CSV table of C-alpha atoms in Angstrom, one decimal:
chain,number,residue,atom,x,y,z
D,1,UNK,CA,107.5,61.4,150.1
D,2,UNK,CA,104.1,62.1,148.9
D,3,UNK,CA,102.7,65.8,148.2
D,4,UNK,CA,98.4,66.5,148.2
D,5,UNK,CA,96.6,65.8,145.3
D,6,UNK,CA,100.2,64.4,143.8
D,7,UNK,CA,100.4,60.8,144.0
D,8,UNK,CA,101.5,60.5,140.1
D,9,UNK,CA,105.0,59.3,139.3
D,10,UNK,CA,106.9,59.8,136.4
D,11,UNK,CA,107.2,56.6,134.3
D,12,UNK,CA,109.6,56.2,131.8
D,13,UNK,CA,108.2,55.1,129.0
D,14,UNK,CA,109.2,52.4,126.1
D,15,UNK,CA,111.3,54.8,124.2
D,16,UNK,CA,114.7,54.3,123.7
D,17,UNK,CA,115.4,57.8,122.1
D,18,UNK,CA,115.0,58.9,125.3
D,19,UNK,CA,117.4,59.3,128.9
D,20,UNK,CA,114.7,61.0,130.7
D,21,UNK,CA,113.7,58.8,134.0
D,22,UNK,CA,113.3,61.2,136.5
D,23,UNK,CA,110.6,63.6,137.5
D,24,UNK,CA,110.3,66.7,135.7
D,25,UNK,CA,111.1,68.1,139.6
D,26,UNK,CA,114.0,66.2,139.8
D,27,UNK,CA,115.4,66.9,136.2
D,28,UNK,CA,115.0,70.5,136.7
D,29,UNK,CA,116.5,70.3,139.8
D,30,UNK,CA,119.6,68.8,138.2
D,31,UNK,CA,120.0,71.4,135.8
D,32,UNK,CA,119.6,73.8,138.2
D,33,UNK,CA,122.9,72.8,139.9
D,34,UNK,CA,124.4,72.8,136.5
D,35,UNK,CA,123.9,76.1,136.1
D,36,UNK,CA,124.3,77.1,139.2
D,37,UNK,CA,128.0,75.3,139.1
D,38,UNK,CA,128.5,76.5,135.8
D,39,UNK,CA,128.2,80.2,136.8
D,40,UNK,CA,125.6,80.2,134.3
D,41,UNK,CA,122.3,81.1,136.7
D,42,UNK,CA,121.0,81.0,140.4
D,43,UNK,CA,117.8,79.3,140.1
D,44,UNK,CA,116.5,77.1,143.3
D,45,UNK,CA,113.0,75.4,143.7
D,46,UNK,CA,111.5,76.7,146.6
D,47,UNK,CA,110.7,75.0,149.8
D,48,UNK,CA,107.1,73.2,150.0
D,49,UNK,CA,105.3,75.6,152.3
D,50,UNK,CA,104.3,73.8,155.8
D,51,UNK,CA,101.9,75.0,158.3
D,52,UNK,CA,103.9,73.6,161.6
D,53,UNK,CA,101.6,72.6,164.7
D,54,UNK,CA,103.4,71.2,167.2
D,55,UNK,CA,107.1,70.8,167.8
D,56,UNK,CA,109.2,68.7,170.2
D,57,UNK,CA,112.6,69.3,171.6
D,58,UNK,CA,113.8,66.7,172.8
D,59,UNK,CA,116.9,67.4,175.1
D,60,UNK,CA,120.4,67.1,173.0
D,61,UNK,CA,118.9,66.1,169.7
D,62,UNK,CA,117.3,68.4,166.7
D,63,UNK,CA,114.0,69.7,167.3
D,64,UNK,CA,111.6,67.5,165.5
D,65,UNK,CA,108.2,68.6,163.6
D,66,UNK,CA,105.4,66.2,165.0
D,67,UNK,CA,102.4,67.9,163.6
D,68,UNK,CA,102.2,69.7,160.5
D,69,UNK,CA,100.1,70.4,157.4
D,70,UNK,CA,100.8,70.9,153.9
D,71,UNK,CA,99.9,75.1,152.7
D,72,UNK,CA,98.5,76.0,149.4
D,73,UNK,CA,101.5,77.6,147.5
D,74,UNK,CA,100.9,81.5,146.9
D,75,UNK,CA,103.7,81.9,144.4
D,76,UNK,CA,104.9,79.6,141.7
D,77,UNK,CA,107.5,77.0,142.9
D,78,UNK,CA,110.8,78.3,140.8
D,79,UNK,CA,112.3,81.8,140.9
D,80,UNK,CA,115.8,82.9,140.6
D,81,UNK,CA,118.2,85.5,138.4
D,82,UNK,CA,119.9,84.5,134.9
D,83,UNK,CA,121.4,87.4,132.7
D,84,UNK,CA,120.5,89.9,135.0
D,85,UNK,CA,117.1,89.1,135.0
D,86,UNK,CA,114.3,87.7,137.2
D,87,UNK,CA,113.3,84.4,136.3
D,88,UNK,CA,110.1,82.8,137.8
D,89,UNK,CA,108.2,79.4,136.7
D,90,UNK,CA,105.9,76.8,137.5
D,91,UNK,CA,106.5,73.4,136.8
D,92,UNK,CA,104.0,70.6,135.7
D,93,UNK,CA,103.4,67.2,134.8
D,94,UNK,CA,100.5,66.3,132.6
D,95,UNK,CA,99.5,62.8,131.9
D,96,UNK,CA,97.1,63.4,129.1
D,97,UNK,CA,97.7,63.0,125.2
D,98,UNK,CA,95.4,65.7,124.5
D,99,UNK,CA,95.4,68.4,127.0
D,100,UNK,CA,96.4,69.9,130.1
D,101,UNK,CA,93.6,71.1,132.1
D,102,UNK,CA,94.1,74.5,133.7
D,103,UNK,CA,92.6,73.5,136.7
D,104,UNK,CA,96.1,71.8,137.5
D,105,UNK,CA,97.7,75.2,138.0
D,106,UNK,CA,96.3,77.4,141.2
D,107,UNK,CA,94.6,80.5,140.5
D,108,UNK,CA,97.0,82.5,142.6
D,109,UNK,CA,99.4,81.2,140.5
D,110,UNK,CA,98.6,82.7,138.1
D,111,UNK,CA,98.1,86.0,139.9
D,112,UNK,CA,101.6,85.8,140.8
D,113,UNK,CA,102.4,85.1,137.6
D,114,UNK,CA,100.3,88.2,135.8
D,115,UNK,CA,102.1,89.7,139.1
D,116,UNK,CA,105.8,89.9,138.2
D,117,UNK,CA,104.8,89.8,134.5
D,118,UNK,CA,104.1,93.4,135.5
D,119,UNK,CA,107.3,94.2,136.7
D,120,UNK,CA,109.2,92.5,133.9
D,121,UNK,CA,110.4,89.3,135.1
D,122,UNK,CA,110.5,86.7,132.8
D,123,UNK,CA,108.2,84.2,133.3
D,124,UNK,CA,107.2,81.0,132.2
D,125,UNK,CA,105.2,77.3,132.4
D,126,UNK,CA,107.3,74.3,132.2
D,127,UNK,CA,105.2,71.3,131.0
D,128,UNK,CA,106.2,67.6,130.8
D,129,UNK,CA,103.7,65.6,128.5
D,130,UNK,CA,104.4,62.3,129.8
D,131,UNK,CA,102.7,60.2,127.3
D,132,UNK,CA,105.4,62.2,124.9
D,133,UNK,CA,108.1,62.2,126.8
D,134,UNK,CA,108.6,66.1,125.8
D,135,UNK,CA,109.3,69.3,127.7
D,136,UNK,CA,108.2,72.2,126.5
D,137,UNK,CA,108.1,76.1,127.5
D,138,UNK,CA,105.1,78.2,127.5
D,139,UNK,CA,105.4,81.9,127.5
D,140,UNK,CA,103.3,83.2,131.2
D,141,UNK,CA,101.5,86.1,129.1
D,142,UNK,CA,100.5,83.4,126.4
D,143,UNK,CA,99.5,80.9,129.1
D,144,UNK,CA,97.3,83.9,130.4
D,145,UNK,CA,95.9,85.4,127.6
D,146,UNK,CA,94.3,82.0,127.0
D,147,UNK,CA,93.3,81.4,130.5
D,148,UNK,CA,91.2,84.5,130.7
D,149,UNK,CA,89.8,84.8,127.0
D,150,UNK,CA,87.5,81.9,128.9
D,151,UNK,CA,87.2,79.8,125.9
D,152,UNK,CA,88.1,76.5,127.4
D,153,UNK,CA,88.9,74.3,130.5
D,154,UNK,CA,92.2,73.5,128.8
D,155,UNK,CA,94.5,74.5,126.4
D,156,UNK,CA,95.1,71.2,123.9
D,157,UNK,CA,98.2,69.3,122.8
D,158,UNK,CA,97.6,71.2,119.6
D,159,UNK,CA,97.8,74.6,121.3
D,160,UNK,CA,101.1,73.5,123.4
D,161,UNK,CA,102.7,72.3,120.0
D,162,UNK,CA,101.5,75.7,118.4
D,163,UNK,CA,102.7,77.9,121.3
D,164,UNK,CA,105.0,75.8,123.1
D,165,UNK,CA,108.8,75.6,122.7
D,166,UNK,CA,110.3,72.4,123.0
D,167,UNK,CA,113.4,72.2,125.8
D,168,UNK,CA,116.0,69.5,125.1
D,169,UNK,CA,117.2,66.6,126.6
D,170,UNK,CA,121.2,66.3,127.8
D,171,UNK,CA,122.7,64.3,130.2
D,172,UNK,CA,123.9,66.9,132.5
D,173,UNK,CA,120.9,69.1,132.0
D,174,UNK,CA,117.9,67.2,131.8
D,175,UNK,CA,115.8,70.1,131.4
D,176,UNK,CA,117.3,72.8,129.7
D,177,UNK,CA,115.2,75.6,129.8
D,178,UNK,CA,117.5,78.4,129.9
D,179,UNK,CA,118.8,77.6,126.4
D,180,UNK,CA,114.8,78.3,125.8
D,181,UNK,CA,114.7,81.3,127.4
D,182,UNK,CA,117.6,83.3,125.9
D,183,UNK,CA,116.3,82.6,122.2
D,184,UNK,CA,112.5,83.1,123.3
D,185,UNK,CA,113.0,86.0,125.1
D,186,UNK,CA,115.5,87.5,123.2
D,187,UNK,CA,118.0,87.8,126.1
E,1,UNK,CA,106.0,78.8,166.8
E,2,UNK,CA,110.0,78.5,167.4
E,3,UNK,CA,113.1,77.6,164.7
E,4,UNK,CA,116.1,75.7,166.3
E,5,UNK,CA,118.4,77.7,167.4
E,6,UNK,CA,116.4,80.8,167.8
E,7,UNK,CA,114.5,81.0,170.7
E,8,UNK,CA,114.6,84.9,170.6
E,9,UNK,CA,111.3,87.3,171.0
E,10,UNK,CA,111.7,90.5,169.9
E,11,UNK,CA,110.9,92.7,172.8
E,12,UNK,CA,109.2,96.5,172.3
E,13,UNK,CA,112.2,98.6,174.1
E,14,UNK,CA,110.4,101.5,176.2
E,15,UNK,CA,110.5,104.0,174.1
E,16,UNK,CA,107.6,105.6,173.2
E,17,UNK,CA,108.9,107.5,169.8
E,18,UNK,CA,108.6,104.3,168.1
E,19,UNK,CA,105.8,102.2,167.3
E,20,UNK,CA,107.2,98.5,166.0
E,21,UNK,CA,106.4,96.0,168.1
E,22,UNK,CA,106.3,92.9,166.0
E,23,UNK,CA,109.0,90.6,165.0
E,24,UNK,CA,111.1,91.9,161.9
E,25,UNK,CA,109.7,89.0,159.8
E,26,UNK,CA,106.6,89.8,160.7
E,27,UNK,CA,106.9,93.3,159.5
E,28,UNK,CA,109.3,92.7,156.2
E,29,UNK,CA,105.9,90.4,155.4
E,30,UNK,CA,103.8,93.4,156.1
E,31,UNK,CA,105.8,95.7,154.2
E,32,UNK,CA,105.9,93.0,151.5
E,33,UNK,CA,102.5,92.5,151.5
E,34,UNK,CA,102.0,96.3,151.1
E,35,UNK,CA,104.7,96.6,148.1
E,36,UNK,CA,102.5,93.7,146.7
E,37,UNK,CA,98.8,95.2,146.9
E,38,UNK,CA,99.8,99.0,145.7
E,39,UNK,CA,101.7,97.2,142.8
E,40,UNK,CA,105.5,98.4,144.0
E,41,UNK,CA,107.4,95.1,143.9
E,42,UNK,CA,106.3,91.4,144.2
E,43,UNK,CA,108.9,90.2,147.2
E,44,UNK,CA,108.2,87.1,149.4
E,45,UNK,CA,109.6,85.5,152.2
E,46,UNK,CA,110.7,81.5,150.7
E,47,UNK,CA,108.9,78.8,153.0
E,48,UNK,CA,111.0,77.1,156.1
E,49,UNK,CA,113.1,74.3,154.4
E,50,UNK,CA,112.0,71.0,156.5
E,51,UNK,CA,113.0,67.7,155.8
E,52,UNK,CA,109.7,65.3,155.7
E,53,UNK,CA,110.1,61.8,156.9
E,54,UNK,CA,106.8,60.4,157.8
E,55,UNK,CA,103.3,61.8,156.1
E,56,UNK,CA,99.9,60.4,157.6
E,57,UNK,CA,96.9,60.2,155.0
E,58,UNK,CA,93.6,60.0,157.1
E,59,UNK,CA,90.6,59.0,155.5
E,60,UNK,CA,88.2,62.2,154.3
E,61,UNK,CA,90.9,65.2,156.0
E,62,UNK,CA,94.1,66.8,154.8
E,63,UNK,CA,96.9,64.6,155.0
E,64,UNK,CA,99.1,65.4,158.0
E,65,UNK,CA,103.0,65.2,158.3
E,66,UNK,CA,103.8,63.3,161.6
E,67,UNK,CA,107.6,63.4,161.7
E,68,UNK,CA,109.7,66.1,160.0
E,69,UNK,CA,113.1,68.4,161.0
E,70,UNK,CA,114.3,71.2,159.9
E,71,UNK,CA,117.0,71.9,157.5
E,72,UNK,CA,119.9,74.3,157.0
E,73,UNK,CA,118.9,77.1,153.9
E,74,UNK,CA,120.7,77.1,151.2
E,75,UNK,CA,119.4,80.5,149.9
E,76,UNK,CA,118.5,83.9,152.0
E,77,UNK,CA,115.0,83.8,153.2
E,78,UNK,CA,113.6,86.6,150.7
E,79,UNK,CA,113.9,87.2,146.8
E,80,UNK,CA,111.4,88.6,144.4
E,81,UNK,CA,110.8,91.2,141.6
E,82,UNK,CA,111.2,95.4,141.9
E,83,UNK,CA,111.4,97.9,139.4
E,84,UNK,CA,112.6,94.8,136.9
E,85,UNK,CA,115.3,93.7,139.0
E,86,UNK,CA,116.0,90.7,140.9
E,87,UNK,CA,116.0,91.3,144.5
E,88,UNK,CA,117.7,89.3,147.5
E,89,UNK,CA,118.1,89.8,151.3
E,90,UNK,CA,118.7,88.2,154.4
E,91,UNK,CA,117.2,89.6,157.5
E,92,UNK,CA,118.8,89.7,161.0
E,93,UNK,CA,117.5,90.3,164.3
E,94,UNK,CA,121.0,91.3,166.9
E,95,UNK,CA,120.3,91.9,170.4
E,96,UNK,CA,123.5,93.1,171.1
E,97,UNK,CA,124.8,96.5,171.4
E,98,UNK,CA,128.6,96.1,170.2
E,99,UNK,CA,128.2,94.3,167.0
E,100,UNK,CA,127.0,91.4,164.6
E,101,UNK,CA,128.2,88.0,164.9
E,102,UNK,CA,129.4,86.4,161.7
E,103,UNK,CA,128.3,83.4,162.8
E,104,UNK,CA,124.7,84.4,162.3
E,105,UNK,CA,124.8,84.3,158.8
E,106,UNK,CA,125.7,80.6,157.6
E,107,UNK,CA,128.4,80.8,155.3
E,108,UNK,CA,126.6,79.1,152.2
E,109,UNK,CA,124.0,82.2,152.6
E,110,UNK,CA,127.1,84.4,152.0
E,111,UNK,CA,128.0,82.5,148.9
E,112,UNK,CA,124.7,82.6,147.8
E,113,UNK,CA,124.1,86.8,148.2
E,114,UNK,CA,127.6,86.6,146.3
E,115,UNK,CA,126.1,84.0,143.7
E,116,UNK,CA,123.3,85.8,143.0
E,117,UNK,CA,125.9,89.6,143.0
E,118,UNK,CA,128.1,88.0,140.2
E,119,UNK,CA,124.3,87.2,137.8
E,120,UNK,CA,123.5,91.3,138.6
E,121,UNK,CA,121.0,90.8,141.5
E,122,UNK,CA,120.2,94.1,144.1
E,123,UNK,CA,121.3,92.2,147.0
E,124,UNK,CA,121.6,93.2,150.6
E,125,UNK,CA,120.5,92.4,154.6
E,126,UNK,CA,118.2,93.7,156.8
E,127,UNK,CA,119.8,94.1,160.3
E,128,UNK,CA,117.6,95.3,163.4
E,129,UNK,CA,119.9,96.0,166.0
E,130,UNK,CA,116.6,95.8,168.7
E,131,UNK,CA,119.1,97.3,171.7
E,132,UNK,CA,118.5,100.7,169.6
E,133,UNK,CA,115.5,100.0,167.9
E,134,UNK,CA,116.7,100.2,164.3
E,135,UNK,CA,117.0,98.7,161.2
E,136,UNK,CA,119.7,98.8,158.7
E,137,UNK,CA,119.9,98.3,155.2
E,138,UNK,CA,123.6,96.6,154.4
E,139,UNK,CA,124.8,96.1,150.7
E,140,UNK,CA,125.9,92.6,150.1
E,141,UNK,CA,128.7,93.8,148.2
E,142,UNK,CA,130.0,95.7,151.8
E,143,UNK,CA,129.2,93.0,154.1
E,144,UNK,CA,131.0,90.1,151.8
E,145,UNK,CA,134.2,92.4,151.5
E,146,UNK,CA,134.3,92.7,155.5
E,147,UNK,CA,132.9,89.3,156.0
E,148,UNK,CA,136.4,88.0,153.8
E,149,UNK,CA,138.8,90.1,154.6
E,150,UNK,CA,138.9,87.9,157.7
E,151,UNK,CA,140.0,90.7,160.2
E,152,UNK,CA,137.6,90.3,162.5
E,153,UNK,CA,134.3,87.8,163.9
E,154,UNK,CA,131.6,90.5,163.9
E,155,UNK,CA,130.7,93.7,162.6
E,156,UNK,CA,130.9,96.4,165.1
E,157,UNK,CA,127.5,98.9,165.8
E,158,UNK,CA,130.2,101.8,164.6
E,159,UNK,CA,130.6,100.2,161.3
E,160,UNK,CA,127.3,99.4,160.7
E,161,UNK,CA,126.7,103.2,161.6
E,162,UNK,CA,129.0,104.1,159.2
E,163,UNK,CA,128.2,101.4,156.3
E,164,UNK,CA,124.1,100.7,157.1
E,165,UNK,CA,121.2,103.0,155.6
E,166,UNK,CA,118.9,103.2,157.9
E,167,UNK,CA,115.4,101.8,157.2
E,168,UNK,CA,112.6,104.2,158.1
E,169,UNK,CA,109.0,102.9,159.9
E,170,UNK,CA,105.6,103.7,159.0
E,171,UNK,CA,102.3,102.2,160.4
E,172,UNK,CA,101.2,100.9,156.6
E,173,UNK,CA,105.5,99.7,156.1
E,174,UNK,CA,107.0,98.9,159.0
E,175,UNK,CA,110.0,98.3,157.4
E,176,UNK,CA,110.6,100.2,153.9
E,177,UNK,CA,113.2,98.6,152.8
E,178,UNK,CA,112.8,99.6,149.0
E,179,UNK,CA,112.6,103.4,149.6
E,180,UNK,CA,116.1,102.5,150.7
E,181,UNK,CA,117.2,100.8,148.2
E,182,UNK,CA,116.0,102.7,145.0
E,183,UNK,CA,118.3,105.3,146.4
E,184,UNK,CA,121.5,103.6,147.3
E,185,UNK,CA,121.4,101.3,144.2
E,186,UNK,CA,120.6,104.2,142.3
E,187,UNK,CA,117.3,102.6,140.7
C-alpha cells in the first residue's frame, strides 16, 4: 500500500548495532500494543482519512469501496491517554543527514498541534533520521517556536541533537517514547 | 454515503419544538467544530477505518483507491482534549422506543471506553433515542457495569431515563455535550 507524496521506505541500513527494520509507523505501532497490553497507555494511530465516492454492495458479501480518494489529514496521526494525560504526536521520517524540512509537516498540523498545546495535552514530534538510524523526540512548543520565529525552511541535524531527545531501541518496543515523555515532561 | 450495516437516516419527527434535523454525527462535528473555533476543547471524530487493497496512480491527478472495504473499529469514533483531560465517546443513534441493543456497541469498543477508564480518561456515549427526539449523555463507568453484569441484552428507555443526562440543543451546538459533562464529572 502506497500513501501520496509517500513512496519512501525504510531501509535498514549497514549497522549491526542496530534491530530497527521496520518503519518508524510500524515500530510505533508495535509499541503501542505493548503498552497497550501492558496496562501501561491507550495510544492508537488513527485511521488514514478517505474521501469515499462510490460504493458497491454486492448481494451477500461486504460492501466494497470502488472509488475513493485519499484527504489531507487535519490533526496529527497519533493521540491517546498515558498517566492521565492526553498524548498527541506526529510521526516522520526524514531521509536527510542534515535537516528536516518543515515543509514535510502540514500547516494544520501544526495548528492542531499549537491547538491542544493550549489545553495542556502533551504533545510531541517523533522523528526517525534514517541515515542515523535514531529516533528522537521533539517537544511541540519547541518545534513551534522555531517554526514561527521564521528563521529557516528547516530546523538542522544540529538543532534536533540540541533539542531533541533520543528514544531507545528494544525488541518489544521499538520505539519507546513514553519512557521519553515521563522524564521530559516531568510526568 | 452509507457504512455496512447501517443503512439508517435520521428522520426529523413532527414536532415543531425542536429544531435538529441532521444526523447526530453531523451535529457532534458541528458542535465540535464550534468547541474548536471559540477555543473550548479540541474534539474530533477519528476517520472511517477502511482496509485498502488496490490504489490507482494516474498520470498528473490525485491517486485514486479502486478497491477497498471497511473494517471493524477498534476504538470509539471520537477522542480529543477538554479542560486538560482526555476525552472519549461513542455516539448511538436508537430508533427504538423500549431500549438499546447491546449489540450496537461492539464489544472491543466496550473494552476500549474501559481501557481508556482504568488510564483516567472522561469517558462516556452519546445516545439519541430519535423516537423522542433526545440525546443522552451515558457515563462509561454506568454503561460497562450494566453492560457486565449480564442481566439483560439492552438497556431499557426507563433506565436510560434514570442513568442518562440529557444533552441540550442550540442552533450554534446542536449537541452540547461538554456543558454536560463539566457538570457530571465535576470538571
Amino acid at each position: 500500500m502506497k500513501y501520496p507524496n509517500s513512496n519512501k521506505t525504510y531501509v535498514k541500513p549497514n549497522e549491526t548495532t542496530s534491530n530497527r527494520g521496520m518503519s518508524l509507523e510500524e515500530d510505533i505501532n508495535k509499541t503501542n500494543r505493548y503498552y497497550l497490553t501492558n496496562d501501561i497507555a491507550v495510544i492508537y494511530k488513527k485511521p488514514t482519512p478517505i474521501t469515499i465516492v462510490k460504493v458497491d454492495y454486492p448481494k451477500r458479501s461486504a460492501a466494497k469501496i470502488t472509488e475513493a480518494y485519499f484527504k489531507l489529514a487535519s490533526t496529527t496521526d497519533y493521540n491517546g491517554i498515558y498517566l492521565g494525560k492526553y498524548i498527541d504526536f506526529e510521526a516522520k521520517e526524514c531521509e536527510s543527514k542534515t535537516s528536516f524540512p518543515f515543509s514535510s509537516i502540514h500547516s494544520h498540523q501544526v495548528k492542531h498541534l499549537n491547538d491542544v498545546l493550549k489545553h495542556g495535552a502533551i504533545a510531541f514530534i517523533i522523528l526517525r533520521m534514517t541515515s542515523y538510524n535514531k529516533d528522537f523526540l521533539i517537544k511541540a512548543s519547541d518545534f513551534i517556536d522555531f517554526y514561527n520565529s521564521g528563521k529557516r525552511k528547516s530546523i538542522s541535524y544540529a538543532w534536533i541533537l540540541e533539542n531533541g531527545f533520543e528514544i531507545e531501541y528494544s525488541y518489544q518496543r521499538p520505539c519507546d517514547y513514553l519512557k521519553v515523555v515521563k522524564k521530559v515532561f516531568k510526568l
